[in-house]
PDB file of C-alpha atoms in Angstrom:
ATOM      1  CA  UNK A   1     128.981  61.302 303.846  1.00 53.00           C
ATOM      2  CA  UNK A   2     130.536  63.918 306.154  1.00 59.00           C
ATOM      3  CA  UNK A   3     131.600  67.254 304.723  1.00 63.00           C
ATOM      4  CA  UNK A   4     134.724  68.618 306.369  1.00 63.00           C
ATOM      5  CA  UNK A   5     138.057  70.251 305.659  1.00 68.00           C
ATOM      6  CA  UNK A   6     141.096  68.316 304.454  1.00 69.00           C
ATOM      7  CA  UNK A   7     142.834  68.904 307.790  1.00 75.00           C
ATOM      8  CA  UNK A   8     139.873  67.538 309.748  1.00 77.00           C
ATOM      9  CA  UNK A   9     139.725  64.500 307.470  1.00 73.00           C
ATOM     10  CA  UNK A  10     143.434  63.820 308.005  1.00 76.00           C
ATOM     11  CA  UNK A  11     143.171  64.034 311.800  1.00 84.00           C
ATOM     12  CA  UNK A  12     140.254  61.583 311.730  1.00 79.00           C
ATOM     13  CA  UNK A  13     142.039  59.242 309.266  1.00 77.00           C
ATOM     14  CA  UNK A  14     139.278  59.710 306.674  1.00 73.00           C
ATOM     15  CA  UNK A  15     139.867  59.573 302.920  1.00 65.00           C
ATOM     16  CA  UNK A  16     138.661  62.526 300.846  1.00 64.00           C
ATOM     17  CA  UNK A  17     136.309  61.704 297.984  1.00 63.00           C
ATOM     18  CA  UNK A  18     136.026  65.174 296.479  1.00 57.00           C
ATOM     19  CA  UNK A  19     137.665  68.545 296.472  1.00 57.00           C
ATOM     20  CA  UNK A  20     135.786  71.774 295.791  1.00 56.00           C
ATOM     21  CA  UNK A  21     138.461  74.081 294.451  1.00 51.00           C
ATOM     22  CA  UNK A  22     136.615  76.826 292.639  1.00 47.00           C
ATOM     23  CA  UNK A  23     133.344  78.619 293.093  1.00 48.00           C
ATOM     24  CA  UNK A  24     131.444  81.748 292.248  1.00 48.00           C
ATOM     25  CA  UNK A  25     128.073  83.404 292.502  1.00 48.00           C
ATOM     26  CA  UNK A  26     126.182  85.529 290.028  1.00 50.00           C
ATOM     27  CA  UNK A  27     123.195  87.846 290.199  1.00 51.00           C
ATOM     28  CA  UNK A  28     120.682  87.810 287.346  1.00 49.00           C
ATOM     29  CA  UNK A  29     117.308  86.233 288.060  1.00 48.00           C
ATOM     30  CA  UNK A  30     116.504  83.223 285.884  1.00 50.00           C
ATOM     31  CA  UNK A  31     119.907  82.868 284.262  1.00 49.00           C
ATOM     32  CA  UNK A  32     122.216  83.352 287.254  1.00 52.00           C
ATOM     33  CA  UNK A  33     123.272  79.722 287.142  1.00 56.00           C
ATOM     34  CA  UNK A  34     125.071  80.152 283.823  1.00 60.00           C
ATOM     35  CA  UNK A  35     127.029  83.201 284.980  1.00 62.00           C
ATOM     36  CA  UNK A  36     128.098  81.410 288.134  1.00 60.00           C
ATOM     37  CA  UNK A  37     129.129  78.335 286.144  1.00 60.00           C
ATOM     38  CA  UNK A  38     131.219  80.346 283.713  1.00 62.00           C
ATOM     39  CA  UNK A  39     133.011  82.152 286.524  1.00 58.00           C
ATOM     40  CA  UNK A  40     133.711  78.940 288.430  1.00 59.00           C
ATOM     41  CA  UNK A  41     134.689  76.871 285.379  1.00 60.00           C
ATOM     42  CA  UNK A  42     136.744  79.263 283.325  1.00 58.00           C
ATOM     43  CA  UNK A  43     137.773  82.318 285.251  1.00 60.00           C
ATOM     44  CA  UNK A  44     138.827  80.539 288.413  1.00 64.00           C
ATOM     45  CA  UNK A  45     139.483  76.882 287.612  1.00 72.00           C
ATOM     46  CA  UNK A  46     140.836  77.280 284.091  1.00 77.00           C
ATOM     47  CA  UNK A  47     138.786  74.384 282.710  1.00 82.00           C
ATOM     48  CA  UNK A  48     136.930  74.006 279.426  1.00 84.00           C
ATOM     49  CA  UNK A  49     133.558  72.324 278.937  1.00 87.00           C
ATOM     50  CA  UNK A  50     135.458  69.305 277.590  1.00 90.00           C
ATOM     51  CA  UNK A  51     137.038  68.869 281.040  1.00 91.00           C
ATOM     52  CA  UNK A  52     133.654  68.725 282.767  1.00 92.00           C
ATOM     53  CA  UNK A  53     132.022  65.270 282.773  1.00 96.00           C
ATOM     54  CA  UNK A  54     128.850  65.994 284.743  1.00 96.00           C
ATOM     55  CA  UNK A  55     126.875  69.179 285.307  1.00 94.00           C
ATOM     56  CA  UNK A  56     124.264  69.436 288.055  1.00 93.00           C
ATOM     57  CA  UNK A  57     121.943  72.414 287.651  1.00 89.00           C
ATOM     58  CA  UNK A  58     119.358  72.667 290.400  1.00 86.00           C
ATOM     59  CA  UNK A  59     116.253  73.982 288.753  1.00 84.00           C
ATOM     60  CA  UNK A  60     113.235  75.549 290.359  1.00 77.00           C
ATOM     61  CA  UNK A  61     111.756  75.622 286.844  1.00 80.00           C
ATOM     62  CA  UNK A  62     112.509  73.408 283.825  1.00 82.00           C
ATOM     63  CA  UNK A  63     113.421  76.440 281.731  1.00 83.00           C
ATOM     64  CA  UNK A  64     116.532  77.014 283.876  1.00 82.00           C
ATOM     65  CA  UNK A  65     118.269  73.893 282.536  1.00 87.00           C
ATOM     66  CA  UNK A  66     117.177  74.614 278.967  1.00 88.00           C
ATOM     67  CA  UNK A  67     118.480  78.190 279.143  1.00 83.00           C
ATOM     68  CA  UNK A  68     121.712  77.039 280.757  1.00 83.00           C
ATOM     69  CA  UNK A  69     122.347  74.473 277.987  1.00 88.00           C
ATOM     70  CA  UNK A  70     121.629  77.079 275.315  1.00 86.00           C
ATOM     71  CA  UNK A  71     123.855  79.751 276.890  1.00 81.00           C
ATOM     72  CA  UNK A  72     126.694  77.268 277.375  1.00 83.00           C
ATOM     73  CA  UNK A  73     126.372  75.819 273.873  1.00 87.00           C
ATOM     74  CA  UNK A  74     125.767  72.383 275.370  1.00 90.00           C
ATOM     75  CA  UNK A  75     122.516  71.415 273.653  1.00 93.00           C
ATOM     76  CA  UNK A  76     124.276  68.253 272.425  1.00 96.00           C
ATOM     77  CA  UNK A  77     125.273  67.253 275.987  1.00 95.00           C
ATOM     78  CA  UNK A  78     121.923  66.915 277.738  1.00 94.00           C
ATOM     79  CA  UNK A  79     123.000  63.420 278.870  1.00 96.00           C
ATOM     80  CA  UNK A  80     125.652  65.117 281.018  1.00 97.00           C
ATOM     81  CA  UNK A  81     123.335  67.733 282.536  1.00 95.00           C
ATOM     82  CA  UNK A  82     121.327  66.379 285.473  1.00 96.00           C
ATOM     83  CA  UNK A  83     121.749  62.802 284.182  1.00 97.00           C
ATOM     84  CA  UNK A  84     119.651  61.376 287.035  1.00 94.00           C
ATOM     85  CA  UNK A  85     117.081  64.163 287.128  1.00 92.00           C
ATOM     86  CA  UNK A  86     117.159  67.516 288.844  1.00 88.00           C
ATOM     87  CA  UNK A  87     115.392  69.335 291.627  1.00 85.00           C
ATOM     88  CA  UNK A  88     111.979  68.942 290.011  1.00 86.00           C
ATOM     89  CA  UNK A  89     112.211  65.141 289.825  1.00 87.00           C
ATOM     90  CA  UNK A  90     114.558  64.287 292.717  1.00 85.00           C
ATOM     91  CA  UNK A  91     113.370  66.910 295.154  1.00 78.00           C
ATOM     92  CA  UNK A  92     114.259  70.397 296.250  1.00 76.00           C
ATOM     93  CA  UNK A  93     114.976  70.014 299.986  1.00 76.00           C
ATOM     94  CA  UNK A  94     114.625  73.439 301.547  1.00 75.00           C
ATOM     95  CA  UNK A  95     117.901  74.315 303.225  1.00 77.00           C
ATOM     96  CA  UNK A  96     119.684  71.205 301.942  1.00 84.00           C
ATOM     97  CA  UNK A  97     119.777  71.759 298.188  1.00 85.00           C
ATOM     98  CA  UNK A  98     123.554  72.167 298.145  1.00 86.00           C
ATOM     99  CA  UNK A  99     124.039  68.843 299.906  1.00 88.00           C
ATOM    100  CA  UNK A 100     121.601  67.099 297.534  1.00 90.00           C
ATOM    101  CA  UNK A 101     123.189  68.575 294.406  1.00 91.00           C
ATOM    102  CA  UNK A 102     126.757  67.858 295.572  1.00 90.00           C
ATOM    103  CA  UNK A 103     125.978  64.282 296.652  1.00 91.00           C
ATOM    104  CA  UNK A 104     124.173  63.590 293.362  1.00 94.00           C
ATOM    105  CA  UNK A 105     127.132  64.995 291.423  1.00 94.00           C
ATOM    106  CA  UNK A 106     129.671  62.982 293.401  1.00 93.00           C
ATOM    107  CA  UNK A 107     127.697  59.754 292.935  1.00 95.00           C
ATOM    108  CA  UNK A 108     127.569  60.302 289.167  1.00 97.00           C
ATOM    109  CA  UNK A 109     131.283  61.173 288.992  1.00 96.00           C
ATOM    110  CA  UNK A 110     132.005  57.915 290.839  1.00 95.00           C
ATOM    111  CA  UNK A 111     129.713  55.926 288.548  1.00 97.00           C
ATOM    112  CA  UNK A 112     131.442  57.319 285.447  1.00 98.00           C
ATOM    113  CA  UNK A 113     134.895  57.275 287.060  1.00 96.00           C
ATOM    114  CA  UNK A 114     135.173  60.885 285.902  1.00 97.00           C
ATOM    115  CA  UNK A 115     137.296  63.654 287.381  1.00 93.00           C
ATOM    116  CA  UNK A 116     135.450  66.999 287.190  1.00 92.00           C
ATOM    117  CA  UNK A 117     131.880  68.123 287.636  1.00 92.00           C
ATOM    118  CA  UNK A 118     130.092  71.353 288.373  1.00 89.00           C
ATOM    119  CA  UNK A 119     127.331  71.888 290.921  1.00 89.00           C
ATOM    120  CA  UNK A 120     125.164  74.966 290.574  1.00 85.00           C
ATOM    121  CA  UNK A 121     122.005  76.271 292.167  1.00 82.00           C
ATOM    122  CA  UNK A 122     119.988  79.412 292.518  1.00 77.00           C
ATOM    123  CA  UNK A 123     119.837  80.722 296.061  1.00 72.00           C
ATOM    124  CA  UNK A 124     117.020  83.230 295.887  1.00 68.00           C
ATOM    125  CA  UNK A 125     116.655  86.899 295.038  1.00 66.00           C
ATOM    126  CA  UNK A 126     118.309  86.417 291.643  1.00 67.00           C
ATOM    127  CA  UNK A 127     121.510  84.925 292.988  1.00 71.00           C
ATOM    128  CA  UNK A 128     123.224  81.662 292.105  1.00 76.00           C
ATOM    129  CA  UNK A 129     126.279  79.774 293.224  1.00 79.00           C
ATOM    130  CA  UNK A 130     128.488  77.253 291.430  1.00 81.00           C
ATOM    131  CA  UNK A 131     131.401  75.065 292.446  1.00 83.00           C
ATOM    132  CA  UNK A 132     133.825  72.942 290.475  1.00 85.00           C
ATOM    133  CA  UNK A 133     134.125  69.540 292.140  1.00 87.00           C
ATOM    134  CA  UNK A 134     137.086  67.228 291.573  1.00 87.00           C
ATOM    135  CA  UNK A 135     136.716  63.534 292.331  1.00 88.00           C
ATOM    136  CA  UNK A 136     139.879  62.431 294.136  1.00 84.00           C
TER     137      UNK A 136
END
């Protein structure tokens, strides 16, 4: 699956399968993912948790997903958070985590025929990044 701009896709007669339209990063070691998610989801995209079908949280440690679910008030939606496993079970490919998380999210959005998902990962030194992905 190539990742390229909409203009490049058009010139190559390729059909887009996703659109990343909002993103953010946060800086607070261990819980950065939640801050980045909130900024991407609410502040920039104007979505609520009810709009988000799938949430991919790349975790270096299992506690990251647990803390994220608690902070977001999503303890009742664990089936929507890393539904196929996360970085611990699927792998944490050094330098390619973003591609792995985004591809996993897109595959699950396709499977569910859902519209929105969020991809989030820590990127070292207490930072995190999140992006709202729309299946088109």
